[in-house]
Short mmCIF file of C-alpha atoms and ligand atoms in Angstrom, two decimals:
data_model
loop_
_atom_site.label_atom_id
_atom_site.label_comp_id
_atom_site.label_asym_id
_atom_site.label_seq_id
_atom_site.Cartn_x
_atom_site.Cartn_y
_atom_site.Cartn_z
CA MET W 2 39.56 38.59 -45.78
CA GLU W 3 40.13 34.90 -45.04
CA GLN W 4 43.49 35.60 -43.53
CA MET W 5 42.01 38.33 -41.37
CA GLU W 6 39.35 35.94 -40.07
CA TRP W 7 41.99 33.35 -39.24
CA LYS W 8 44.08 35.93 -37.37
CA THR W 9 41.04 37.19 -35.55
CA ARG W 10 40.01 33.72 -34.45
CA ARG W 11 43.50 33.03 -33.15
CA LYS W 12 43.51 36.22 -31.14
CA ILE W 13 40.16 35.67 -29.48
CA MET W 14 40.28 31.94 -28.89
CA SER W 15 38.68 31.52 -25.54
CA GLU W 16 35.03 32.20 -24.97
CA ARG W 17 34.30 35.80 -24.06
CA LYS W 18 31.16 37.47 -22.79
CA LEU W 19 29.33 40.22 -24.65
CA HIS W 20 26.70 42.53 -23.23
CA ILE W 21 24.67 44.76 -25.57
CA LYS W 22 22.37 47.51 -24.39
CA THR W 23 20.01 48.87 -27.03
CA TRP W 24 18.12 52.16 -27.28
CA GLY W 25 16.04 53.60 -30.09
CA CYS W 26 14.05 52.04 -32.90
CA GLN W 27 13.46 48.47 -34.07
CA MET W 28 16.32 48.86 -36.56
CA ASN W 29 18.65 49.21 -33.60
CA VAL W 30 17.21 46.01 -32.08
CA TYR W 31 17.86 44.25 -35.40
CA ASP W 32 21.40 45.69 -35.55
CA SER W 33 22.16 44.54 -32.01
CA ASN W 34 21.14 40.98 -32.92
CA LYS W 35 23.38 41.18 -35.98
CA MET W 36 26.32 42.46 -33.90
CA ALA W 37 25.94 39.39 -31.71
CA ASP W 38 25.83 37.21 -34.84
CA VAL W 39 29.00 38.83 -36.25
CA LEU W 40 30.88 38.37 -32.99
CA ALA W 41 29.73 34.79 -32.28
CA PRO W 42 32.27 33.13 -34.65
CA VAL W 43 35.13 34.88 -32.83
CA GLY W 44 34.05 33.57 -29.45
CA TYR W 45 31.70 36.16 -27.96
CA ARG W 46 28.59 34.84 -26.21
CA LEU W 47 25.79 37.11 -24.94
CA THR W 48 25.30 37.82 -21.26
CA ASP W 49 22.60 39.88 -19.51
CA ASP W 50 25.06 40.90 -16.82
CA PRO W 51 27.25 43.94 -17.68
CA ALA W 52 29.54 43.21 -14.71
CA ALA W 53 30.46 39.82 -16.20
CA ALA W 54 31.12 41.11 -19.70
CA ASP W 55 34.45 41.23 -21.54
CA MET W 56 32.92 43.66 -23.99
CA ILE W 57 29.95 46.03 -23.64
CA ILE W 58 28.32 47.62 -26.66
CA LEU W 59 25.91 50.52 -26.19
CA ASN W 60 23.78 50.65 -29.31
CA THR W 61 22.54 54.22 -29.17
CA CYS W 62 19.84 56.57 -30.46
CA HIS W 63 20.28 60.26 -31.35
CA ILE W 64 16.68 61.12 -32.22
CA ARG W 65 16.04 63.46 -29.25
CA GLU W 66 18.34 65.19 -26.81
CA LYS W 67 17.21 62.97 -23.93
CA ALA W 68 18.14 59.84 -25.89
CA THR W 69 21.70 61.13 -26.36
CA ASP W 70 22.09 62.24 -22.73
CA LYS W 71 21.25 58.71 -21.56
CA VAL W 72 24.35 57.38 -23.30
CA PHE W 73 26.77 59.55 -21.38
CA SER W 74 25.17 58.84 -18.01
CA GLU W 75 25.32 55.09 -18.78
CA LEU W 76 28.98 55.41 -19.78
CA GLY W 77 29.72 57.01 -16.40
CA ARG W 78 28.23 53.95 -14.66
CA LEU W 79 30.05 51.48 -16.88
CA ARG W 80 33.39 53.17 -16.29
CA GLU W 81 33.20 51.95 -12.65
CA ILE W 82 32.72 48.36 -13.86
CA LYS W 83 35.59 48.73 -16.28
CA ASP W 84 37.88 50.14 -13.55
CA ALA W 85 36.90 47.34 -11.15
CA ARG W 86 37.73 44.75 -13.83
CA ALA W 87 41.05 46.47 -14.59
CA ALA W 88 41.95 46.34 -10.85
CA GLN W 89 41.61 42.54 -11.16
CA GLY W 90 43.90 42.57 -14.19
CA GLN W 91 41.03 41.97 -16.66
CA LYS W 92 40.48 43.93 -19.83
CA MET W 93 36.95 45.05 -20.64
CA LEU W 94 36.18 46.71 -23.96
CA LEU W 95 33.63 49.48 -23.95
CA ALA W 96 32.07 50.35 -27.31
CA VAL W 97 29.57 52.95 -28.44
CA ALA W 98 27.62 52.02 -31.58
CA GLY W 99 24.55 53.29 -33.39
CA CYS W 100 23.34 56.79 -34.20
CA VAL W 101 25.08 58.73 -31.39
CA ALA W 102 28.37 57.10 -32.43
CA GLN W 103 27.72 58.18 -36.03
CA ALA W 104 26.81 61.76 -35.06
CA GLU W 105 29.43 62.40 -32.39
CA GLY W 106 32.36 60.19 -33.53
CA GLU W 107 35.70 61.23 -31.93
CA PHE W 108 33.90 63.60 -29.60
CA ILE W 109 32.68 60.62 -27.54
CA ILE W 110 36.26 59.60 -26.81
CA GLU W 111 37.19 63.19 -25.97
CA ARG W 112 34.36 63.34 -23.46
CA ALA W 113 34.76 59.74 -22.21
CA PRO W 114 38.40 58.69 -22.83
CA TYR W 115 37.82 55.25 -21.30
CA VAL W 116 35.72 54.29 -24.36
CA ASP W 117 37.65 51.89 -26.62
CA MET W 118 35.52 51.80 -29.75
CA VAL W 119 33.08 54.10 -31.53
CA PHE W 120 31.40 52.79 -34.67
CA GLY W 121 28.43 53.83 -36.78
CA PRO W 122 25.48 51.76 -38.05
CA GLN W 123 27.08 51.04 -41.42
CA THR W 124 30.32 49.49 -40.13
CA TYR W 125 29.45 46.77 -37.66
CA HIS W 126 30.08 43.96 -40.14
CA LEU W 127 33.77 44.89 -39.55
CA LEU W 128 33.49 44.24 -35.79
CA PRO W 129 35.94 41.29 -35.58
CA GLU W 130 38.69 43.44 -37.10
CA MET W 131 37.78 46.43 -34.93
CA VAL W 132 37.87 44.27 -31.80
CA LEU W 133 41.26 42.95 -32.81
CA ASP W 134 42.57 46.52 -33.14
CA ALA W 135 41.11 47.59 -29.83
CA LEU W 136 42.43 44.55 -27.99
CA GLY W 137 45.88 44.68 -29.72
CA ASP W 138 49.15 44.03 -27.91
CA ASP W 139 49.69 46.93 -25.60
CA ALA W 140 52.18 48.63 -27.91
CA LYS W 141 49.84 48.41 -30.88
CA ARG W 142 46.58 48.87 -29.03
CA LYS W 143 44.52 51.70 -30.40
CA ARG W 144 41.16 53.25 -30.02
CA VAL W 145 38.85 52.52 -32.91
CA VAL W 146 36.62 55.20 -34.41
CA ASN W 147 34.76 54.16 -37.54
CA THR W 148 31.94 56.34 -38.82
CA ASP W 149 32.33 55.61 -42.52
CA PHE W 150 29.46 54.92 -44.85
CA PRO W 151 31.35 52.18 -46.75
CA THR W 152 30.51 51.66 -50.38
CA GLU W 153 30.22 47.90 -49.97
CA ALA W 154 26.82 46.84 -48.71
CA LYS W 155 27.06 45.84 -45.06
CA PHE W 156 24.30 43.29 -45.57
CA ASP W 157 26.48 41.20 -47.92
CA PHE W 158 28.91 40.62 -45.06
CA LEU W 159 26.44 39.64 -42.34
CA PRO W 160 26.09 35.98 -41.35
CA ALA W 161 22.71 34.26 -41.20
CA ALA W 162 20.88 34.76 -37.89
CA GLN W 163 22.38 32.68 -35.12
CA SER W 164 20.48 33.99 -32.16
CA PRO W 165 16.82 33.62 -33.05
CA ASP W 166 14.36 36.14 -31.67
CA GLY W 167 11.63 33.59 -31.09
CA PRO W 168 8.36 33.43 -33.01
CA SER W 169 8.41 37.09 -34.00
CA ALA W 170 11.45 38.36 -35.88
CA PHE W 171 12.65 41.62 -37.46
CA LEU W 172 14.10 41.68 -40.97
CA ALA W 173 15.76 44.88 -42.31
CA ILE W 174 14.83 45.36 -45.99
CA GLN W 175 15.71 49.02 -46.39
CA GLU W 176 17.92 51.40 -44.56
CA GLY W 177 18.62 55.12 -44.55
CA CYS W 178 16.48 58.07 -45.54
CA ASP W 179 16.48 60.68 -48.33
CA LYS W 180 13.48 62.61 -47.01
CA PHE W 181 15.30 65.16 -44.82
CA CYS W 182 12.43 66.21 -42.57
CA THR W 183 13.83 69.41 -41.03
CA PHE W 184 13.68 68.13 -37.44
CA CYS W 185 15.28 64.73 -37.98
CA VAL W 186 18.82 63.34 -37.61
CA VAL W 187 18.19 60.01 -39.32
CA PRO W 188 19.35 61.00 -42.86
CA TYR W 189 22.66 62.03 -41.28
CA THR W 190 23.13 59.08 -38.94
CA ARG W 191 21.91 56.27 -41.24
CA GLY W 192 22.94 57.73 -44.60
CA ALA W 193 21.23 57.50 -47.99
CA GLU W 194 18.33 55.20 -48.73
CA PHE W 195 19.36 51.67 -49.66
CA SER W 196 17.09 48.73 -50.56
CA ARG W 197 18.27 45.14 -50.28
CA PRO W 198 17.68 42.77 -53.21
CA VAL W 199 14.55 40.59 -53.04
CA SER W 200 16.48 37.31 -53.13
CA ALA W 201 18.60 38.24 -50.06
CA ILE W 202 15.45 39.20 -48.15
CA LEU W 203 13.64 35.98 -49.02
CA ASP W 204 16.72 33.93 -48.00
CA GLU W 205 16.81 35.70 -44.65
CA ALA W 206 13.04 35.24 -44.20
CA ARG W 207 13.39 31.46 -44.83
CA ASN W 208 16.29 31.29 -42.44
CA LEU W 209 14.26 33.04 -39.72
CA ARG W 210 11.37 30.64 -40.41
CA ASP W 211 13.74 27.66 -40.07
CA GLN W 212 14.75 29.02 -36.67
CA GLY W 213 11.16 29.19 -35.48
CA ALA W 214 9.85 32.59 -36.57
CA CYS W 215 6.29 32.68 -37.92
CA GLU W 216 5.83 36.45 -37.80
CA ILE W 217 8.15 38.75 -39.71
CA THR W 218 8.29 42.52 -39.40
CA LEU W 219 9.96 44.09 -42.44
CA LEU W 220 12.00 47.04 -41.23
CA GLY W 221 13.28 50.24 -42.74
CA GLN W 222 13.63 53.88 -41.71
CA ASN W 223 11.44 54.50 -44.72
CA VAL W 224 10.21 51.01 -45.35
CA ASN W 225 7.62 51.84 -48.00
CA ALA W 226 10.23 53.63 -50.11
CA TYR W 227 11.57 50.10 -50.66
CA HIS W 228 12.58 49.50 -54.31
CA GLY W 229 14.85 46.48 -54.42
CA ALA W 230 16.25 44.49 -57.31
CA GLY W 231 13.95 41.61 -58.15
CA PRO W 232 14.22 38.64 -60.46
CA ASN W 233 15.16 39.50 -64.07
CA GLY W 234 16.58 42.84 -62.97
CA ARG W 235 13.13 44.33 -62.39
CA THR W 236 12.63 46.73 -59.48
CA VAL W 237 10.17 45.48 -56.88
CA GLY W 238 8.12 47.68 -54.53
CA LEU W 239 7.00 46.91 -50.99
CA GLY W 240 3.55 45.55 -51.96
CA ALA W 241 5.09 42.88 -54.21
CA LEU W 242 7.81 42.09 -51.67
CA ILE W 243 5.19 41.51 -48.95
CA ALA W 244 3.35 39.14 -51.32
CA ALA W 245 6.58 37.15 -51.85
CA VAL W 246 7.35 36.94 -48.12
CA ALA W 247 3.74 35.92 -47.39
CA GLU W 248 4.10 33.02 -49.85
CA ILE W 249 6.79 31.39 -47.71
CA GLU W 250 5.33 28.36 -46.05
CA GLY W 251 5.45 28.64 -42.26
CA ILE W 252 5.28 32.45 -42.23
CA SER W 253 1.82 33.28 -40.87
CA ARG W 254 2.03 37.01 -40.22
CA VAL W 255 3.76 39.90 -42.00
CA ARG W 256 4.11 43.50 -40.77
CA TYR W 257 6.19 46.46 -41.91
CA MET W 258 7.48 49.66 -40.36
CA THR W 259 8.07 52.61 -40.47
CA SER W 260 6.18 54.06 -43.41
CA HIS W 261 6.04 57.57 -44.82
CA PRO W 262 2.67 58.87 -46.10
CA LYS W 263 4.23 60.08 -49.37
CA ASP W 264 5.27 56.50 -50.31
CA MET W 265 1.93 54.87 -49.52
CA ASP W 266 1.19 53.83 -53.11
CA GLN W 267 -1.83 51.97 -54.52
CA ASN W 268 0.03 48.63 -54.77
CA LEU W 269 0.75 48.75 -51.07
CA ILE W 270 -2.80 49.75 -50.21
CA ASP W 271 -4.06 46.88 -52.41
CA ALA W 272 -1.72 44.51 -50.55
CA HIS W 273 -3.76 45.23 -47.41
CA ARG W 274 -6.85 44.08 -49.31
CA ASP W 275 -5.31 41.04 -51.00
CA ILE W 276 -2.86 39.48 -48.57
CA ASP W 277 -4.46 37.82 -45.55
CA LYS W 278 -1.12 37.32 -43.84
CA LEU W 279 -0.47 41.09 -43.86
CA MET W 280 -1.73 42.16 -40.44
CA PRO W 281 -4.52 44.77 -40.35
CA TYR W 282 -2.43 47.28 -38.48
CA LEU W 283 -0.24 50.12 -39.76
CA HIS W 284 2.10 52.61 -38.11
CA LEU W 285 1.95 55.71 -40.29
CA PRO W 286 3.55 58.79 -38.68
CA ILE W 287 1.98 62.15 -39.50
CA GLN W 288 3.87 64.51 -37.07
CA SER W 289 1.34 67.39 -37.30
CA GLY W 290 -2.21 68.10 -38.49
CA SER W 291 -1.30 71.58 -39.77
CA ASP W 292 -0.29 72.05 -43.39
CA GLU W 293 1.83 75.10 -42.52
CA ILE W 294 3.80 73.13 -39.96
CA LEU W 295 4.04 70.05 -42.22
CA GLU W 296 5.51 72.34 -44.87
CA LYS W 297 8.10 73.72 -42.42
CA MET W 298 8.86 70.16 -41.43
CA ASN W 299 9.47 69.31 -45.12
CA ARG W 300 7.13 66.34 -44.74
CA LYS W 301 6.03 66.46 -48.40
CA HIS W 302 2.39 65.66 -47.55
CA THR W 303 -0.66 67.58 -46.32
CA ALA W 304 -3.21 66.67 -43.65
CA ALA W 305 -5.81 66.05 -46.37
CA HIS W 306 -3.46 63.68 -48.20
CA TYR W 307 -2.96 61.75 -45.00
CA LEU W 308 -6.73 61.47 -44.43
CA ASP W 309 -7.18 60.30 -48.04
CA ILE W 310 -4.68 57.48 -47.41
CA VAL W 311 -6.50 56.53 -44.22
CA ALA W 312 -9.77 56.39 -46.14
CA ALA W 313 -8.23 54.28 -48.92
CA LEU W 314 -6.70 51.88 -46.39
CA ARG W 315 -10.02 51.50 -44.58
CA LYS W 316 -11.77 50.84 -47.89
CA ALA W 317 -9.18 48.19 -48.77
CA ARG W 318 -9.18 46.59 -45.31
CA PRO W 319 -12.17 47.70 -43.23
CA ASP W 320 -10.82 46.20 -39.99
CA ILE W 321 -7.44 48.01 -40.24
CA ALA W 322 -6.26 49.94 -37.17
CA LEU W 323 -3.77 52.78 -37.32
CA SER W 324 -1.02 54.11 -35.19
CA THR W 325 1.02 57.30 -35.65
CA ASP W 326 3.69 59.69 -34.35
CA PHE W 327 3.23 63.37 -33.46
CA ILE W 328 5.71 66.11 -32.65
CA VAL W 329 4.27 69.01 -30.63
CA GLY W 330 5.86 72.44 -30.26
CA PHE W 331 7.74 72.51 -33.57
CA PRO W 332 9.24 76.04 -34.09
CA GLY W 333 6.48 78.49 -35.00
CA GLU W 334 3.61 76.18 -33.93
CA SER W 335 0.73 78.42 -32.79
CA GLU W 336 -2.24 77.34 -30.70
CA ALA W 337 -4.28 77.28 -33.91
CA HIS W 338 -1.76 75.01 -35.65
CA PHE W 339 -1.80 72.73 -32.60
CA GLU W 340 -5.58 72.55 -32.66
CA GLU W 341 -5.38 71.32 -36.24
CA SER W 342 -3.46 68.32 -34.88
CA LEU W 343 -6.23 67.66 -32.36
CA ALA W 344 -8.83 67.91 -35.17
CA LEU W 345 -6.92 65.43 -37.32
CA ILE W 346 -6.74 62.96 -34.42
CA ARG W 347 -10.52 63.20 -33.98
CA GLU W 348 -11.07 62.61 -37.66
CA ALA W 349 -8.53 59.80 -38.27
CA GLY W 350 -8.88 57.85 -34.98
CA PHE W 351 -5.77 56.04 -33.72
CA ALA W 352 -5.51 52.70 -31.93
CA SER W 353 -2.02 53.54 -30.74
CA SER W 354 0.55 56.36 -31.00
CA PHE W 355 3.85 57.91 -29.95
CA SER W 356 4.09 61.64 -29.31
CA PHE W 357 7.01 63.84 -28.43
CA LYS W 358 7.95 67.39 -27.59
CA TYR W 359 10.05 68.89 -30.35
CA SER W 360 13.75 68.51 -29.50
CA PRO W 361 16.20 70.66 -31.50
CA ARG W 362 18.93 68.50 -33.01
CA PRO W 363 22.33 69.97 -33.87
CA GLY W 364 22.93 70.15 -37.61
CA THR W 365 19.25 69.90 -38.65
CA PRO W 366 17.57 72.83 -40.43
CA ALA W 367 14.79 73.21 -37.82
CA ALA W 368 17.35 73.83 -35.07
CA ASN W 369 17.97 77.28 -36.58
CA MET W 370 14.35 78.17 -37.27
CA PRO W 371 12.77 81.12 -35.46
CA GLY W 372 9.83 80.68 -33.09
CA LEU W 373 11.22 78.14 -30.63
CA LEU W 374 8.54 77.36 -28.04
CA ARG W 375 8.95 77.50 -24.29
CA GLU W 376 9.25 74.14 -22.55
CA ASP W 377 6.10 74.69 -20.45
CA VAL W 378 4.05 75.47 -23.60
CA LYS W 379 5.30 72.26 -25.23
CA SER W 380 4.55 70.22 -22.11
CA GLU W 381 1.03 71.59 -21.82
CA ARG W 382 0.26 70.84 -25.49
CA LEU W 383 1.76 67.36 -25.26
CA GLN W 384 -0.49 66.64 -22.29
CA ARG W 385 -3.63 67.73 -24.17
CA LEU W 386 -2.63 65.77 -27.27
CA GLN W 387 -1.89 62.64 -25.29
CA ASP W 388 -5.14 62.92 -23.29
CA LEU W 389 -7.06 62.81 -26.57
CA LEU W 390 -4.92 60.02 -28.09
CA TYR W 391 -5.07 57.88 -24.95
CA SER W 392 -8.86 58.15 -24.82
CA GLN W 393 -8.90 56.73 -28.36
CA HIS W 394 -6.44 53.94 -27.46
CA ILE W 395 -8.47 52.93 -24.41
CA ALA W 396 -11.70 52.97 -26.45
CA PHE W 397 -10.06 50.78 -29.10
CA ASN W 398 -8.81 48.25 -26.54
CA ALA W 399 -12.22 48.25 -24.81
CA SER W 400 -13.95 47.53 -28.14
CA CYS W 401 -12.02 44.25 -28.29
CA VAL W 402 -13.48 42.84 -25.05
CA GLY W 403 -15.89 39.97 -25.72
CA LYS W 404 -14.37 39.21 -29.14
CA THR W 405 -12.29 36.14 -29.94
CA MET W 406 -9.02 37.03 -31.65
CA PRO W 407 -6.05 35.05 -32.94
CA VAL W 408 -3.04 35.57 -30.66
CA LEU W 409 0.59 34.69 -31.40
CA PHE W 410 2.22 33.56 -28.17
CA ASP W 411 5.76 34.93 -28.24
CA ARG W 412 7.22 34.56 -24.71
CA PRO W 413 6.47 33.65 -21.10
CA GLY W 414 4.57 36.33 -19.17
CA LYS W 415 6.40 38.28 -16.48
CA GLY W 416 3.90 37.57 -13.72
CA GLN W 417 2.78 34.31 -12.20
CA ASP W 418 3.46 30.78 -13.46
CA GLU W 419 1.82 29.63 -16.65
CA GLU W 420 1.10 33.12 -17.87
CA LEU W 421 2.01 33.72 -21.48
CA HIS W 422 2.56 36.94 -23.41
CA GLY W 423 1.16 37.23 -26.90
CA ARG W 424 0.21 39.69 -29.63
CA THR W 425 -3.08 40.18 -31.39
CA ALA W 426 -3.27 41.08 -35.08
CA TYR W 427 -3.33 44.72 -33.93
CA ASN W 428 -0.04 44.17 -32.14
CA GLN W 429 -1.69 44.62 -28.74
CA SER W 430 0.11 42.94 -25.88
CA ILE W 431 -2.03 40.32 -24.25
CA HIS W 432 -1.57 38.19 -21.15
CA VAL W 433 -3.18 34.75 -21.11
CA LYS W 434 -2.94 31.68 -18.89
CA GLY W 435 -1.34 28.85 -20.86
CA LYS W 436 1.37 26.22 -21.01
CA PRO W 437 4.86 27.29 -22.19
CA ARG W 438 4.64 24.78 -25.07
CA LEU W 439 2.06 27.08 -26.69
CA ILE W 440 4.80 29.65 -27.40
CA GLY W 441 5.14 29.95 -31.19
CA GLN W 442 1.50 29.06 -31.85
CA ILE W 443 -1.34 31.26 -33.04
CA LEU W 444 -4.54 30.39 -31.18
CA PRO W 445 -8.00 31.94 -30.73
CA VAL W 446 -8.28 33.86 -27.47
CA GLU W 447 -11.37 35.38 -25.92
CA ILE W 448 -10.60 38.96 -24.83
CA THR W 449 -11.73 39.40 -21.22
CA GLY W 450 -10.17 42.69 -20.15
CA ALA W 451 -8.73 45.92 -21.59
CA PHE W 452 -6.10 48.24 -20.11
CA PRO W 453 -4.46 51.35 -21.60
CA ASN W 454 -1.47 49.37 -22.96
CA SER W 455 -2.55 45.73 -22.96
CA LEU W 456 -5.35 43.19 -22.94
CA ALA W 457 -6.23 40.12 -20.87
CA GLY W 458 -7.75 37.01 -22.39
CA LYS W 459 -8.44 33.33 -22.01
CA LEU W 460 -7.90 30.26 -24.13
CA GLU W 461 -10.51 27.59 -24.64
CA THR W 462 -10.13 25.14 -21.74
CA GLY W 463 -9.17 22.31 -24.12
CA GLU W 464 -6.28 24.32 -25.56
CA TYR W 465 -5.11 25.43 -22.19
CA MET W 466 -5.19 21.89 -20.71
CA ALA W 467 -3.73 20.02 -23.70
CA ALA W 468 -0.38 18.46 -22.80
N1 LIG H 24 11.23 57.14 -40.15
C1 LIG H 24 10.16 57.40 -39.34
C2 LIG H 24 10.45 57.80 -37.93
C3 LIG H 24 11.78 58.15 -37.46
S1 LIG H 24 12.05 58.72 -35.84
C4 LIG H 24 9.28 58.44 -40.02
O1 LIG H 24 9.51 58.82 -41.12
O2 LIG H 24 8.30 58.85 -39.44
C5 LIG H 24 10.65 58.30 -34.88
C6 LIG H 24 9.86 59.48 -34.44
O3 LIG H 24 10.62 60.35 -33.60
C7 LIG H 24 9.39 60.40 -35.56
O4 LIG H 24 8.26 59.89 -36.20
C8 LIG H 24 9.12 61.68 -34.85
O5 LIG H 24 7.78 61.73 -34.36
C9 LIG H 24 10.07 61.65 -33.67
N2 LIG H 24 11.16 62.61 -33.83
C10 LIG H 24 12.11 62.64 -34.78
N3 LIG H 24 12.91 63.71 -34.60
C11 LIG H 24 12.47 64.38 -33.53
C12 LIG H 24 12.83 65.60 -32.87
N4 LIG H 24 13.87 66.32 -33.29
N5 LIG H 24 12.13 65.99 -31.78
C13 LIG H 24 11.06 65.24 -31.35
N6 LIG H 24 10.65 64.13 -31.95
C14 LIG H 24 11.33 63.69 -33.02
FE1 LIG H 25 13.40 61.24 -40.24
FE2 LIG H 25 11.61 62.19 -41.96
FE3 LIG H 25 13.36 60.34 -42.75
FE4 LIG H 25 11.41 59.66 -41.06
S1 LIG H 25 11.13 60.37 -43.18
S2 LIG H 25 13.56 59.11 -40.88
S3 LIG H 25 11.18 61.50 -39.82
S4 LIG H 25 13.83 62.42 -42.13
FE1 LIG H 26 17.28 56.50 -33.06
FE2 LIG H 26 18.91 56.04 -35.05
FE3 LIG H 26 16.69 54.65 -34.83
S1 LIG H 26 18.46 58.01 -34.17
S2 LIG H 26 15.31 56.12 -33.88
S3 LIG H 26 18.36 54.61 -33.42
S4 LIG H 26 17.61 55.35 -36.73
#
């Protein structure tokens, strides 16, 4: 290993530029940061400009057909950049990572032969070696395809974060999924469920804190299935892990995503009652309000079970707000099934949501189910579902106006000077006038305006003026 690192460093001595484009979920955002961390010691520095890059990584998502299509159209564009660089005698590496890489493997190079590297989500700790192979002397140069699920835990090989995210950071605690919902590619692209040990997670949380993070979002494809090795060999669940992260001095806010209703146990519900630093906001995907469809989806929960969890959460933490995911037009979904989803939305009430038309994914059981719906039927249902959900989101945002809420300022605003972007406890985006030095602080903000996807607010004059 040591010798390999030495060889790798020798090969890539001068500084090189790396551009990463990320699609998909928060886990992919986390992975992209880690790829940059893994490549930093061998000389790669991040750039926002693909045309200036010596290496471009597309970190991809396979969840719906559209997500996958985007990768190939982007590759077509990048080929021109690569050709232009080659005409100037410069070598640019083009890599496809993430879930499309895992699902399609070699096929990507067959379809786009100018791609140099294809590697799945469980192999990127090996990037320095893969880059060395792809760069190789011309005689030895080879294309790299690595879609293994190695037995060694990737996390043990990842360096500590070197490119901090700012005040709000992601921390992967669990990866993979054993649930096998019939519509979903994730169990095939991310592999079996794996929980990191508590000590490694706490070390990473402290490291993020030392780099300026005060909010940590614990990530996992099935985050509440977390069962990691704790002190004395005991297994620790998510509720206890959150308590341990919340004890770290300097960490002010903890969140977690994405959860599955089946794994929402009492300890975790109690954590919402007992841990002030755990934010009163939860993303809990349901997918459908119809038990028949949930069964066909292999979701392992009913609509009533979901509503019971919502009730228990609201009892534990009366100010909690919920967000969810829906799929409309699953094979065999009738108008009556669909209306059960609308009824569930009315009963549960959601502050935020994501909803999608069902997209058949190759290799998943639902792709072969009878009763595929026409595109126009799916579109019409999605519109009705979103009209109802958006009316709830707007009402929730409007209910915040006039209140004073703590806001974590996480970055400069996009608009005019001295506008900051922040997040409320409910993860709402908020734009507030304030000095850049306030970034990283949590301050009370009076909410003055509500929009469908964000809020406006103002700081006390003293806080705004303070030098
Ligand atoms: N692990 C999470 C979510 C994973 S994917 C969970 O268990 O809920 C994010 C969302 O994409 C899902 O919640 C689902 O709503 C949507 N999705 C997944 N597969 C899909 C498909 N084949 N077609 C449409 N939407 C899909
Ligand atoms: Fe996909 Fe279901 Fe696993 Fe979520 S729980 S990642 S939707 S298979
Ligand atoms: Fe997409 Fe893979 Fe995440 S398919 S949603 S990037 S786990």
